[in-house]
């Protein structure tokens, strides 16, 4: 088996441990790397006075890691700047929150260069290189410039925006061209791949042939490869004490009321304000539900250095206060809003205690919480997933109650429908979703991507053919 070198912005180090609040990427990557005895390279999350390129090698949860520290200016311009204030909002269709600054773009280019320089001595000719996410799009170009001809793949965990949005980025063309130095680009759903193809077709002199795009001498495969859960590992929590305790604690404190749960990083893409507004409408329009239900929203803060995140946090504090002020009684708190992280086992118990799982992002590459909620249910008496049509997960979990997160009315209807759903329908929907979550788990995902990465390159001279992936109707 060829060695895998995975590269992502952050690498989870041992000190953060299994119980830390880890993003979807960290959970998925650890599983993929353990399987292939690979090396995981990235930023430690630490700041240094001056960048030296010194690498710290560790073993974390069975995975070999190599990390570097970054300077304050790098963190400001590359991470908080271009990654989180430019690309993240833009790629989540939030042009209103997208900040364009040359310093940010300069920092992004500099850190990608530093990653390539530091990583170069670690790469052997036969290694497969797998780069993750929007922080590191130009990395293949940087490695190619240093003479590396390894197979290099890129997986985009977030959406790819339509061309008209992407063009707000001053260097949109350079960014896309740099991506075409990869051999494989993976997308979470066909919608994001199609947006990429739309851009390449309209703005570059590139040729599309089925799944391949040829630009200059290189052919890149565009692969739809939805990320999955480490389902077996996650479901093993059914036997854990922490899960049982969390479930019991919630069931007891619910005193017979039905629980609706939301679990999200505190991020504007997750549609939390819209969700609170829909819940408020649910209580206003269906007073018979008052005292009968409550919403537990778990939302640990993230990216606290970015102003838009400070703002959304303040808005959510105000909204939750106002909902509780309006509806609460002496022994009923309609909205329990918690800014805290929980272990995976505790989350399993929390999901299992909830009659409804509310996953309503305005835009999301995939959304693993939707899959975790389904996986944690008791098949004999499962809860119902209410899922945004704008999450990548909606393409796979078609048996969820699908809602439009921009419409409070649609969401309130969806929640009411979920609360009233008969057992047989709940079981049927759950079975269909669980089947997909078990079959297309994280191992399926990494194998699918690695198979594409390891396969022989497509011929570089591809005849000009009709673009078979476009709907020309
Ligand atoms: P994220 O935006 O971080 O990831 P998501 O897929 O929802 O989003 O994953 C969040 C993870 O964090 C889940 O595993 C969840 O259990 C965990 N988590 C959330 N709240 C927590 C809490 N309070 N305590 C502990 N853990 C918590 C990005 C993209 C997604 C994509 C993933 C993976 O934005 O669209 O699904 O990468 O590709």
GROMACS .gro file of C-alpha atoms and ligand atoms in nm:
model
  511
    1UNK     CA    1   0.000   0.000   0.000
    2UNK     CA    2   0.139   0.343  -0.092
    3UNK     CA    3   0.199   0.582   0.193
    4UNK     CA    4  -0.052   0.861   0.235
    5UNK     CA    5   0.054   1.210   0.332
    6UNK     CA    6  -0.251   1.410   0.437
    7UNK     CA    7  -0.227   1.783   0.478
    8UNK     CA    8  -0.481   2.010   0.642
    9UNK     CA    9  -0.471   2.349   0.805
   10UNK     CA   10  -0.497   2.213   1.158
   11UNK     CA   11  -0.373   1.885   1.289
   12UNK     CA   12  -0.531   1.746   1.600
   13UNK     CA   13  -0.255   1.686   1.854
   14UNK     CA   14  -0.254   1.439   2.137
   15UNK     CA   15  -0.302   1.704   2.404
   16UNK     CA   16  -0.643   1.790   2.264
   17UNK     CA   17  -0.753   1.430   2.317
   18UNK     CA   18  -1.055   1.228   2.213
   19UNK     CA   19  -1.298   1.434   2.416
   20UNK     CA   20  -1.212   1.767   2.257
   21UNK     CA   21  -1.464   1.945   2.038
   22UNK     CA   22  -1.328   1.828   1.705
   23UNK     CA   23  -1.456   1.941   1.367
   24UNK     CA   24  -1.588   1.693   1.113
   25UNK     CA   25  -1.258   1.699   0.925
   26UNK     CA   26  -1.052   1.590   1.225
   27UNK     CA   27  -1.279   1.298   1.297
   28UNK     CA   28  -1.279   1.178   0.938
   29UNK     CA   29  -0.907   1.224   0.872
   30UNK     CA   30  -0.792   1.036   1.178
   31UNK     CA   31  -0.987   0.731   1.059
   32UNK     CA   32  -0.846   0.752   0.705
   33UNK     CA   33  -0.487   0.790   0.824
   34UNK     CA   34  -0.495   0.507   1.074
   35UNK     CA   35  -0.595   0.273   0.793
   36UNK     CA   36  -0.301   0.365   0.571
   37UNK     CA   37  -0.024   0.427   0.832
   38UNK     CA   38   0.016   0.771   0.688
   39UNK     CA   39   0.154   1.104   0.803
   40UNK     CA   40  -0.066   1.404   0.884
   41UNK     CA   41   0.097   1.742   0.828
   42UNK     CA   42  -0.032   2.086   0.920
   43UNK     CA   43  -0.036   2.381   1.157
   44UNK     CA   44  -0.011   2.304   1.529
   45UNK     CA   45  -0.245   2.590   1.617
   46UNK     CA   46   0.049   2.749   1.804
   47UNK     CA   47   0.206   3.089   1.738
   48UNK     CA   48   0.580   3.150   1.708
   49UNK     CA   49   0.775   3.480   1.705
   50UNK     CA   50   0.947   3.398   1.379
   51UNK     CA   51   0.864   3.121   1.131
   52UNK     CA   52   1.152   2.870   1.121
   53UNK     CA   53   0.993   2.572   0.948
   54UNK     CA   54   1.081   2.355   1.247
   55UNK     CA   55   0.866   2.042   1.247
   56UNK     CA   56   0.735   1.870   1.559
   57UNK     CA   57   0.671   1.499   1.511
   58UNK     CA   58   0.420   1.320   1.734
   59UNK     CA   59   0.190   1.022   1.747
   60UNK     CA   60  -0.170   1.119   1.828
   61UNK     CA   61  -0.448   0.860   1.863
   62UNK     CA   62  -0.246   0.613   1.656
   63UNK     CA   63  -0.170   0.866   1.381
   64UNK     CA   64   0.179   1.007   1.304
   65UNK     CA   65   0.163   1.385   1.288
   66UNK     CA   66   0.407   1.654   1.178
   67UNK     CA   67   0.321   2.011   1.274
   68UNK     CA   68   0.463   2.358   1.231
   69UNK     CA   69   0.397   2.680   1.422
   70UNK     CA   70   0.297   3.002   1.243
   71UNK     CA   71   0.377   3.369   1.304
   72UNK     CA   72   0.113   3.612   1.430
   73UNK     CA   73   0.097   3.781   1.089
   74UNK     CA   74   0.038   3.444   0.919
   75UNK     CA   75  -0.244   3.363   1.158
   76UNK     CA   76  -0.402   3.704   1.105
   77UNK     CA   77  -0.378   3.717   0.728
   78UNK     CA   78  -0.397   3.353   0.623
   79UNK     CA   79  -0.620   3.188   0.884
   80UNK     CA   80  -0.838   3.460   1.036
   81UNK     CA   81  -0.806   3.663   0.715
   82UNK     CA   82  -0.822   3.492   0.376
   83UNK     CA   83  -0.951   3.155   0.499
   84UNK     CA   84  -1.214   3.271   0.749
   85UNK     CA   85  -1.305   3.625   0.640
   86UNK     CA   86  -1.280   3.582   0.262
   87UNK     CA   87  -1.315   3.221   0.143
   88UNK     CA   88  -1.545   3.078   0.413
   89UNK     CA   89  -1.822   3.340   0.377
   90UNK     CA   90  -1.787   3.356  -0.003
   91UNK     CA   91  -1.802   2.978  -0.044
   92UNK     CA   92  -2.108   2.973   0.184
   93UNK     CA   93  -2.282   3.227  -0.042
   94UNK     CA   94  -2.238   3.512   0.210
   95UNK     CA   95  -2.103   3.786  -0.012
   96UNK     CA   96  -2.232   4.035   0.247
   97UNK     CA   97  -1.978   3.901   0.499
   98UNK     CA   98  -1.691   3.849   0.252
   99UNK     CA   99  -1.394   4.077   0.316
  100UNK     CA  100  -1.152   4.133   0.030
  101UNK     CA  101  -0.805   4.257   0.123
  102UNK     CA  102  -0.466   4.224  -0.049
  103UNK     CA  103  -0.297   4.153   0.284
  104UNK     CA  104  -0.522   3.850   0.331
  105UNK     CA  105  -0.445   3.717  -0.018
  106UNK     CA  106  -0.071   3.780   0.035
  107UNK     CA  107  -0.073   3.594   0.367
  108UNK     CA  108  -0.259   3.302   0.207
  109UNK     CA  109   0.001   3.272  -0.070
  110UNK     CA  110   0.289   3.304   0.182
  111UNK     CA  111   0.159   3.034   0.416
  112UNK     CA  112   0.089   2.793   0.129
  113UNK     CA  113   0.448   2.851   0.017
  114UNK     CA  114   0.571   2.785   0.372
  115UNK     CA  115   0.370   2.465   0.392
  116UNK     CA  116   0.522   2.346   0.061
  117UNK     CA  117   0.881   2.436   0.161
  118UNK     CA  118   0.855   2.261   0.496
  119UNK     CA  119   0.672   1.959   0.365
  120UNK     CA  120   0.899   1.900   0.062
  121UNK     CA  121   1.175   1.702   0.242
  122UNK     CA  122   0.913   1.463   0.387
  123UNK     CA  123   0.766   1.353   0.053
  124UNK     CA  124   0.896   1.033  -0.112
  125UNK     CA  125   0.846   0.976  -0.486
  126UNK     CA  126   0.584   0.705  -0.440
  127UNK     CA  127   0.374   0.885  -0.175
  128UNK     CA  128   0.015   0.980  -0.242
  129UNK     CA  129  -0.050   1.334  -0.125
  130UNK     CA  130  -0.400   1.435  -0.010
  131UNK     CA  131  -0.462   1.802   0.064
  132UNK     CA  132  -0.770   1.911   0.258
  133UNK     CA  133  -0.990   2.210   0.230
  134UNK     CA  134  -1.006   2.571   0.135
  135UNK     CA  135  -0.706   2.685   0.342
  136UNK     CA  136  -0.464   2.505   0.111
  137UNK     CA  137  -0.599   2.526  -0.243
  138UNK     CA  138  -0.269   2.647  -0.403
  139UNK     CA  139  -0.053   2.382  -0.232
  140UNK     CA  140  -0.029   2.147  -0.533
  141UNK     CA  141   0.090   2.436  -0.750
  142UNK     CA  142   0.357   2.514  -0.491
  143UNK     CA  143   0.468   2.151  -0.484
  144UNK     CA  144   0.467   2.118  -0.864
  145UNK     CA  145   0.686   2.431  -0.882
  146UNK     CA  146   0.935   2.244  -0.663
  147UNK     CA  147   0.939   1.952  -0.908
  148UNK     CA  148   0.702   1.706  -0.738
  149UNK     CA  149   0.522   1.478  -0.982
  150UNK     CA  150   0.347   1.266  -0.717
  151UNK     CA  151  -0.022   1.204  -0.747
  152UNK     CA  152  -0.176   1.491  -0.549
  153UNK     CA  153  -0.543   1.515  -0.459
  154UNK     CA  154  -0.758   1.783  -0.300
  155UNK     CA  155  -1.083   1.744  -0.109
  156UNK     CA  156  -1.311   2.042  -0.060
  157UNK     CA  157  -1.511   2.002   0.261
  158UNK     CA  158  -1.725   2.309   0.199
  159UNK     CA  159  -1.946   2.411  -0.096
  160UNK     CA  160  -1.804   2.543  -0.422
  161UNK     CA  161  -1.991   2.865  -0.508
  162UNK     CA  162  -2.151   2.947  -0.843
  163UNK     CA  163  -1.922   3.138  -1.087
  164UNK     CA  164  -2.106   3.469  -1.041
  165UNK     CA  165  -2.015   3.463  -0.670
  166UNK     CA  166  -1.661   3.335  -0.717
  167UNK     CA  167  -1.589   3.624  -0.949
  168UNK     CA  168  -1.605   3.863  -0.652
  169UNK     CA  169  -1.261   3.731  -0.566
  170UNK     CA  170  -1.004   3.949  -0.747
  171UNK     CA  171  -0.777   3.650  -0.821
  172UNK     CA  172  -1.051   3.397  -0.897
  173UNK     CA  173  -0.887   3.278  -1.217
  174UNK     CA  174  -0.546   3.218  -1.054
  175UNK     CA  175  -0.714   3.028  -0.772
  176UNK     CA  176  -0.899   2.794  -1.006
  177UNK     CA  177  -0.595   2.745  -1.228
  178UNK     CA  178  -0.391   2.648  -0.922
  179UNK     CA  179  -0.650   2.381  -0.841
  180UNK     CA  180  -0.600   2.227  -1.183
  181UNK     CA  181  -0.250   2.123  -1.070
  182UNK     CA  182  -0.420   1.847  -0.867
  183UNK     CA  183  -0.481   1.503  -1.016
  184UNK     CA  184  -0.811   1.461  -0.832
  185UNK     CA  185  -1.049   1.714  -0.678
  186UNK     CA  186  -1.317   1.572  -0.449
  187UNK     CA  187  -1.650   1.746  -0.383
  188UNK     CA  188  -1.915   1.663  -0.123
  189UNK     CA  189  -2.202   1.675  -0.372
  190UNK     CA  190  -2.273   1.698  -0.741
  191UNK     CA  191  -2.407   2.051  -0.695
  192UNK     CA  192  -2.065   2.182  -0.585
  193UNK     CA  193  -1.888   1.992  -0.864
  194UNK     CA  194  -2.128   2.134  -1.119
  195UNK     CA  195  -2.055   2.489  -1.001
  196UNK     CA  196  -1.683   2.421  -1.048
  197UNK     CA  197  -1.744   2.284  -1.398
  198UNK     CA  198  -1.958   2.589  -1.478
  199UNK     CA  199  -1.667   2.818  -1.390
  200UNK     CA  200  -1.403   2.616  -1.576
  201UNK     CA  201  -1.622   2.593  -1.885
  202UNK     CA  202  -1.704   2.962  -1.893
  203UNK     CA  203  -1.373   3.117  -1.789
  204UNK     CA  204  -1.082   2.887  -1.874
  205UNK     CA  205  -0.963   2.736  -2.196
  206UNK     CA  206  -1.014   2.391  -2.049
  207UNK     CA  207  -1.171   2.076  -2.190
  208UNK     CA  208  -1.426   1.865  -2.006
  209UNK     CA  209  -1.458   1.496  -2.081
  210UNK     CA  210  -1.693   1.318  -1.842
  211UNK     CA  211  -1.533   1.346  -1.496
  212UNK     CA  212  -1.206   1.488  -1.631
  213UNK     CA  213  -1.102   1.844  -1.699
  214UNK     CA  214  -0.789   1.903  -1.904
  215UNK     CA  215  -0.606   2.230  -1.870
  216UNK     CA  216  -0.261   2.265  -2.025
  217UNK     CA  217  -0.071   1.939  -1.984
  218UNK     CA  218  -0.264   1.810  -1.681
  219UNK     CA  219  -0.588   1.621  -1.656
  220UNK     CA  220  -0.781   1.651  -1.328
  221UNK     CA  221  -1.056   1.415  -1.220
  222UNK     CA  222  -1.356   1.583  -1.057
  223UNK     CA  223  -1.497   1.333  -0.813
  224UNK     CA  224  -1.819   1.347  -0.612
  225UNK     CA  225  -1.724   1.182  -0.286
  226UNK     CA  226  -1.954   1.264   0.009
  227UNK     CA  227  -1.781   1.234   0.345
  228UNK     CA  228  -1.924   0.980   0.587
  229UNK     CA  229  -1.915   0.904   0.958
  230UNK     CA  230  -1.691   0.658   1.132
  231UNK     CA  231  -2.026   0.491   1.183
  232UNK     CA  232  -1.920   0.172   1.362
  233UNK     CA  233  -1.700   0.367   1.602
  234UNK     CA  234  -1.967   0.629   1.666
  235UNK     CA  235  -2.237   0.368   1.723
  236UNK     CA  236  -2.020   0.179   1.971
  237UNK     CA  237  -2.110   0.461   2.212
  238UNK     CA  238  -2.439   0.278   2.264
  239UNK     CA  239  -2.251   0.071   2.523
  240UNK     CA  240  -2.076   0.364   2.690
  241UNK     CA  241  -2.155   0.489   3.036
  242UNK     CA  242  -2.113   0.855   2.933
  243UNK     CA  243  -2.376   0.815   2.660
  244UNK     CA  244  -2.619   0.640   2.891
  245UNK     CA  245  -2.569   0.903   3.161
  246UNK     CA  246  -2.622   1.193   2.920
  247UNK     CA  247  -2.938   1.030   2.781
  248UNK     CA  248  -3.076   0.959   3.129
  249UNK     CA  249  -2.992   1.306   3.257
  250UNK     CA  250  -3.182   1.465   2.970
  251UNK     CA  251  -3.476   1.228   2.988
  252UNK     CA  252  -3.514   1.293   3.360
  253UNK     CA  253  -3.482   1.670   3.322
  254UNK     CA  254  -3.732   1.667   3.033
  255UNK     CA  255  -4.006   1.552   3.275
  256UNK     CA  256  -4.210   1.397   2.994
  257UNK     CA  257  -4.160   1.681   2.746
  258UNK     CA  258  -4.032   1.608   2.394
  259UNK     CA  259  -3.681   1.731   2.320
  260UNK     CA  260  -3.573   1.889   1.993
  261UNK     CA  261  -3.195   1.910   1.957
  262UNK     CA  262  -2.953   2.121   1.752
  263UNK     CA  263  -2.574   2.069   1.770
  264UNK     CA  264  -2.357   2.304   1.566
  265UNK     CA  265  -2.036   2.502   1.578
  266UNK     CA  266  -2.142   2.860   1.643
  267UNK     CA  267  -2.121   2.977   1.281
  268UNK     CA  268  -2.345   3.193   1.064
  269UNK     CA  269  -2.355   2.922   0.795
  270UNK     CA  270  -2.541   2.694   1.036
  271UNK     CA  271  -2.855   2.912   1.029
  272UNK     CA  272  -2.894   2.942   1.406
  273UNK     CA  273  -3.078   3.275   1.412
  274UNK     CA  274  -3.319   3.144   1.149
  275UNK     CA  275  -3.367   2.827   1.354
  276UNK     CA  276  -3.447   3.023   1.670
  277UNK     CA  277  -3.695   3.236   1.474
  278UNK     CA  278  -3.864   2.921   1.340
  279UNK     CA  279  -3.886   2.775   1.691
  280UNK     CA  280  -4.041   3.099   1.815
  281UNK     CA  281  -4.296   3.076   1.533
  282UNK     CA  282  -4.366   2.713   1.620
  283UNK     CA  283  -4.459   2.816   1.977
  284UNK     CA  284  -4.660   3.118   1.864
  285UNK     CA  285  -4.853   2.937   1.592
  286UNK     CA  286  -4.909   2.615   1.789
  287UNK     CA  287  -4.970   2.721   2.151
  288UNK     CA  288  -5.071   2.364   2.236
  289UNK     CA  289  -4.699   2.273   2.207
  290UNK     CA  290  -4.601   2.518   2.483
  291UNK     CA  291  -4.490   2.330   2.798
  292UNK     CA  292  -4.486   2.009   2.586
  293UNK     CA  293  -4.155   2.054   2.402
  294UNK     CA  294  -3.821   2.223   2.446
  295UNK     CA  295  -3.527   2.298   2.218
  296UNK     CA  296  -3.176   2.213   2.336
  297UNK     CA  297  -2.931   2.406   2.119
  298UNK     CA  298  -2.566   2.319   2.174
  299UNK     CA  299  -2.333   2.564   2.000
  300UNK     CA  300  -1.971   2.588   2.112
  301UNK     CA  301  -1.815   2.917   1.992
  302UNK     CA  302  -1.563   2.901   1.709
  303UNK     CA  303  -1.334   3.155   1.535
  304UNK     CA  304  -1.383   3.405   1.817
  305UNK     CA  305  -1.116   3.638   1.669
  306UNK     CA  306  -1.332   3.709   1.364
  307UNK     CA  307  -1.576   4.002   1.415
  308UNK     CA  308  -1.872   3.840   1.233
  309UNK     CA  309  -1.853   3.549   1.481
  310UNK     CA  310  -1.855   3.786   1.779
  311UNK     CA  311  -2.161   3.950   1.630
  312UNK     CA  312  -2.359   3.631   1.571
  313UNK     CA  313  -2.280   3.520   1.925
  314UNK     CA  314  -2.422   3.844   2.066
  315UNK     CA  315  -2.730   3.812   1.843
  316UNK     CA  316  -2.797   3.456   1.956
  317UNK     CA  317  -2.762   3.554   2.322
  318UNK     CA  318  -3.024   3.824   2.269
  319UNK     CA  319  -3.258   3.599   2.070
  320UNK     CA  320  -3.248   3.312   2.317
  321UNK     CA  321  -3.310   3.555   2.604
  322UNK     CA  322  -3.606   3.705   2.428
  323UNK     CA  323  -3.764   3.366   2.344
  324UNK     CA  324  -3.729   3.246   2.701
  325UNK     CA  325  -3.852   3.582   2.835
  326UNK     CA  326  -4.161   3.559   2.616
  327UNK     CA  327  -4.260   3.196   2.665
  328UNK     CA  328  -4.101   3.049   2.979
  329UNK     CA  329  -4.305   2.958   3.283
  330UNK     CA  330  -4.186   2.890   3.637
  331UNK     CA  331  -4.104   2.529   3.554
  332UNK     CA  332  -4.050   2.532   3.176
  333UNK     CA  333  -3.752   2.673   2.985
  334UNK     CA  334  -3.848   2.649   2.616
  335UNK     CA  335  -3.494   2.705   2.485
  336UNK     CA  336  -3.186   2.563   2.654
  337UNK     CA  337  -2.895   2.733   2.483
  338UNK     CA  338  -2.555   2.590   2.572
  339UNK     CA  339  -2.215   2.722   2.449
  340UNK     CA  340  -2.020   2.415   2.542
  341UNK     CA  341  -1.846   2.121   2.375
  342UNK     CA  342  -1.925   1.758   2.462
  343UNK     CA  343  -1.744   1.429   2.411
  344UNK     CA  344  -1.860   1.208   2.128
  345UNK     CA  345  -2.012   0.960   2.373
  346UNK     CA  346  -2.209   1.233   2.550
  347UNK     CA  347  -2.326   1.367   2.214
  348UNK     CA  348  -2.450   1.019   2.124
  349UNK     CA  349  -2.664   1.013   2.441
  350UNK     CA  350  -2.790   1.367   2.377
  351UNK     CA  351  -2.894   1.281   2.019
  352UNK     CA  352  -3.062   0.961   2.135
  353UNK     CA  353  -3.273   1.144   2.392
  354UNK     CA  354  -3.411   1.383   2.128
  355UNK     CA  355  -3.736   1.319   1.944
  356UNK     CA  356  -3.631   1.563   1.669
  357UNK     CA  357  -3.284   1.647   1.533
  358UNK     CA  358  -3.279   1.993   1.384
  359UNK     CA  359  -3.003   2.044   1.126
  360UNK     CA  360  -3.084   2.354   0.928
  361UNK     CA  361  -2.772   2.522   0.785
  362UNK     CA  362  -2.817   2.794   0.525
  363UNK     CA  363  -2.535   2.628   0.333
  364UNK     CA  364  -2.313   2.335   0.433
  365UNK     CA  365  -2.062   2.122   0.242
  366UNK     CA  366  -2.199   1.805   0.406
  367UNK     CA  367  -2.293   1.833   0.777
  368UNK     CA  368  -2.191   1.536   0.985
  369UNK     CA  369  -2.424   1.621   1.273
  370UNK     CA  370  -2.717   1.511   1.053
  371UNK     CA  371  -2.554   1.171   1.010
  372UNK     CA  372  -2.458   1.145   1.378
  373UNK     CA  373  -2.816   1.217   1.486
  374UNK     CA  374  -2.953   0.937   1.265
  375UNK     CA  375  -2.679   0.693   1.370
  376UNK     CA  376  -2.753   0.752   1.740
  377UNK     CA  377  -3.125   0.670   1.721
  378UNK     CA  378  -3.284   0.358   1.861
  379UNK     CA  379  -3.413   0.177   1.548
  380UNK     CA  380  -3.716   0.052   1.743
  381UNK     CA  381  -3.825   0.406   1.835
  382UNK     CA  382  -3.622   0.653   1.628
  383UNK     CA  383  -3.638   1.030   1.635
  384UNK     CA  384  -3.689   1.232   1.318
  385UNK     CA  385  -3.424   1.432   1.134
  386UNK     CA  386  -3.536   1.775   1.006
  387UNK     CA  387  -3.275   1.872   0.748
  388UNK     CA  388  -3.202   2.179   0.540
  389UNK     CA  389  -3.226   2.134   0.164
  390UNK     CA  390  -2.900   2.336   0.144
  391UNK     CA  391  -2.682   2.089   0.335
  392UNK     CA  392  -2.475   1.853   0.120
  393UNK     CA  393  -2.619   1.575   0.339
  394UNK     CA  394  -2.965   1.632   0.187
  395UNK     CA  395  -2.851   1.466  -0.138
  396UNK     CA  396  -2.794   1.143   0.056
  397UNK     CA  397  -3.050   1.162   0.339
  398UNK     CA  398  -3.359   1.202   0.127
  399UNK     CA  399  -3.581   1.038   0.388
  400UNK     CA  400  -3.531   1.324   0.633
  401UNK     CA  401  -3.801   1.590   0.663
  402UNK     CA  402  -3.642   1.836   0.421
  403UNK     CA  403  -3.700   2.206   0.493
  404UNK     CA  404  -3.600   2.545   0.357
  405UNK     CA  405  -3.401   2.719   0.634
  406UNK     CA  406  -3.487   3.063   0.496
  407UNK     CA  407  -3.857   3.005   0.566
  408UNK     CA  408  -3.959   3.008   0.934
  409UNK     CA  409  -4.300   2.875   0.831
  410UNK     CA  410  -4.155   2.581   0.641
  411UNK     CA  411  -3.924   2.496   0.931
  412UNK     CA  412  -4.201   2.528   1.192
  413UNK     CA  413  -4.422   2.299   0.979
  414UNK     CA  414  -4.134   2.052   0.944
  415UNK     CA  415  -4.076   2.040   1.321
  416UNK     CA  416  -4.449   1.997   1.392
  417UNK     CA  417  -4.467   1.717   1.135
  418UNK     CA  418  -4.166   1.545   1.290
  419UNK     CA  419  -4.315   1.570   1.641
  420UNK     CA  420  -4.641   1.413   1.525
  421UNK     CA  421  -4.494   1.145   1.298
  422UNK     CA  422  -4.629   0.792   1.356
  423UNK     CA  423  -4.385   0.520   1.464
  424UNK     CA  424  -4.404   0.316   1.141
  425UNK     CA  425  -4.311   0.618   0.928
  426UNK     CA  426  -4.030   0.714   1.164
  427UNK     CA  427  -3.890   0.361   1.145
  428UNK     CA  428  -3.910   0.349   0.767
  429UNK     CA  429  -3.737   0.683   0.719
  430UNK     CA  430  -3.472   0.596   0.976
  431UNK     CA  431  -3.397   0.260   0.813
  432UNK     CA  432  -3.337   0.421   0.473
  433UNK     CA  433  -3.104   0.686   0.615
  434UNK     CA  434  -2.913   0.448   0.840
  435UNK     CA  435  -2.855   0.217   0.545
  436UNK     CA  436  -2.678   0.497   0.359
  437UNK     CA  437  -2.480   0.607   0.668
  438UNK     CA  438  -2.358   0.252   0.729
  439UNK     CA  439  -2.270   0.179   0.364
  440UNK     CA  440  -2.117   0.515   0.277
  441UNK     CA  441  -1.918   0.564   0.595
  442UNK     CA  442  -1.583   0.738   0.637
  443UNK     CA  443  -1.392   0.428   0.527
  444UNK     CA  444  -1.598   0.411   0.207
  445UNK     CA  445  -1.524   0.782   0.156
  446UNK     CA  446  -1.148   0.757   0.204
  447UNK     CA  447  -1.123   0.439  -0.007
  448UNK     CA  448  -1.320   0.606  -0.286
  449UNK     CA  449  -1.094   0.910  -0.284
  450UNK     CA  450  -0.772   0.709  -0.242
  451UNK     CA  451  -0.869   0.472  -0.525
  452UNK     CA  452  -0.914   0.769  -0.756
  453UNK     CA  453  -0.587   0.921  -0.634
  454UNK     CA  454  -0.392   0.597  -0.676
  455UNK     CA  455  -0.519   0.509  -1.021
  456UNK     CA  456  -0.318   0.561  -1.339
  457UNK     CA  457  -0.338   0.915  -1.468
  458UNK     CA  458  -0.580   0.975  -1.752
  459UNK     CA  459  -0.410   1.049  -2.087
  460UNK     CA  460  -0.308   1.415  -2.091
  461UNK     CA  461  -0.426   1.472  -2.447
  462UNK     CA  462  -0.801   1.425  -2.427
  463UNK     CA  463  -0.998   1.469  -2.748
  464UNK     CA  464  -1.243   1.758  -2.746
  465UNK     CA  465  -1.583   1.604  -2.670
  466UNK     CA  466  -1.926   1.730  -2.582
  467UNK     CA  467  -1.941   1.802  -2.208
  468UNK     CA  468  -2.131   1.499  -2.086
  469UNK     CA  469  -2.173   1.627  -1.729
  470UNK     CA  470  -2.374   1.936  -1.820
  471UNK     CA  471  -2.744   1.948  -1.848
  472UNK     CA  472  -2.790   2.132  -2.173
  473UNK     CA  473  -3.170   2.141  -2.155
  474LIG     P1  474  -1.794   2.167   1.019
  474LIG     O1  475  -1.846   2.294   0.965
  474LIG     O2  476  -1.715   2.176   1.144
  474LIG     O3  477  -1.711   2.086   0.911
  474LIG     P2  478  -1.993   1.940   1.063
  474LIG     O4  479  -1.987   1.849   0.949
  474LIG     O5  480  -2.129   1.972   1.110
  474LIG     O6  481  -1.927   2.080   1.044
  474LIG     O7  482  -1.911   1.871   1.180
  474LIG     C1  483  -1.913   1.917   1.308
  474LIG     C2  484  -1.851   1.814   1.401
  474LIG     O8  485  -1.825   1.879   1.523
  474LIG     C3  486  -1.942   1.696   1.426
  474LIG     O9  487  -1.870   1.578   1.426
  474LIG     C4  488  -1.998   1.727   1.565
  474LIG    O10  489  -2.023   1.614   1.644
  474LIG     C5  490  -1.887   1.809   1.627
  474LIG     N1  491  -1.949   1.900   1.725
  474LIG     C6  492  -2.036   2.000   1.701
  474LIG     N2  493  -2.076   2.056   1.817
  474LIG     C7  494  -2.012   1.991   1.914
  474LIG     C8  495  -2.010   2.001   2.057
  474LIG     N3  496  -2.085   2.088   2.125
  474LIG     N4  497  -1.929   1.919   2.124
  474LIG     C9  498  -1.853   1.830   2.059
  474LIG     N5  499  -1.852   1.814   1.927
  474LIG    C10  500  -1.930   1.893   1.855
  474LIG    C11  501  -1.673   2.101   0.774
  474LIG    C12  502  -1.783   2.141   0.675
  474LIG    C13  503  -1.897   2.041   0.682
  474LIG    C14  504  -1.846   1.900   0.657
  474LIG    C15  505  -1.726   1.871   0.746
  474LIG    C16  506  -1.661   1.739   0.708
  474LIG    O11  507  -1.830   2.271   0.703
  474LIG    O12  508  -1.996   2.070   0.584
  474LIG    O13  509  -1.947   1.806   0.685
  474LIG    O14  510  -1.627   1.972   0.735
  474LIG    O15  511  -1.628   1.737   0.573
   0.00000   0.00000   0.00000
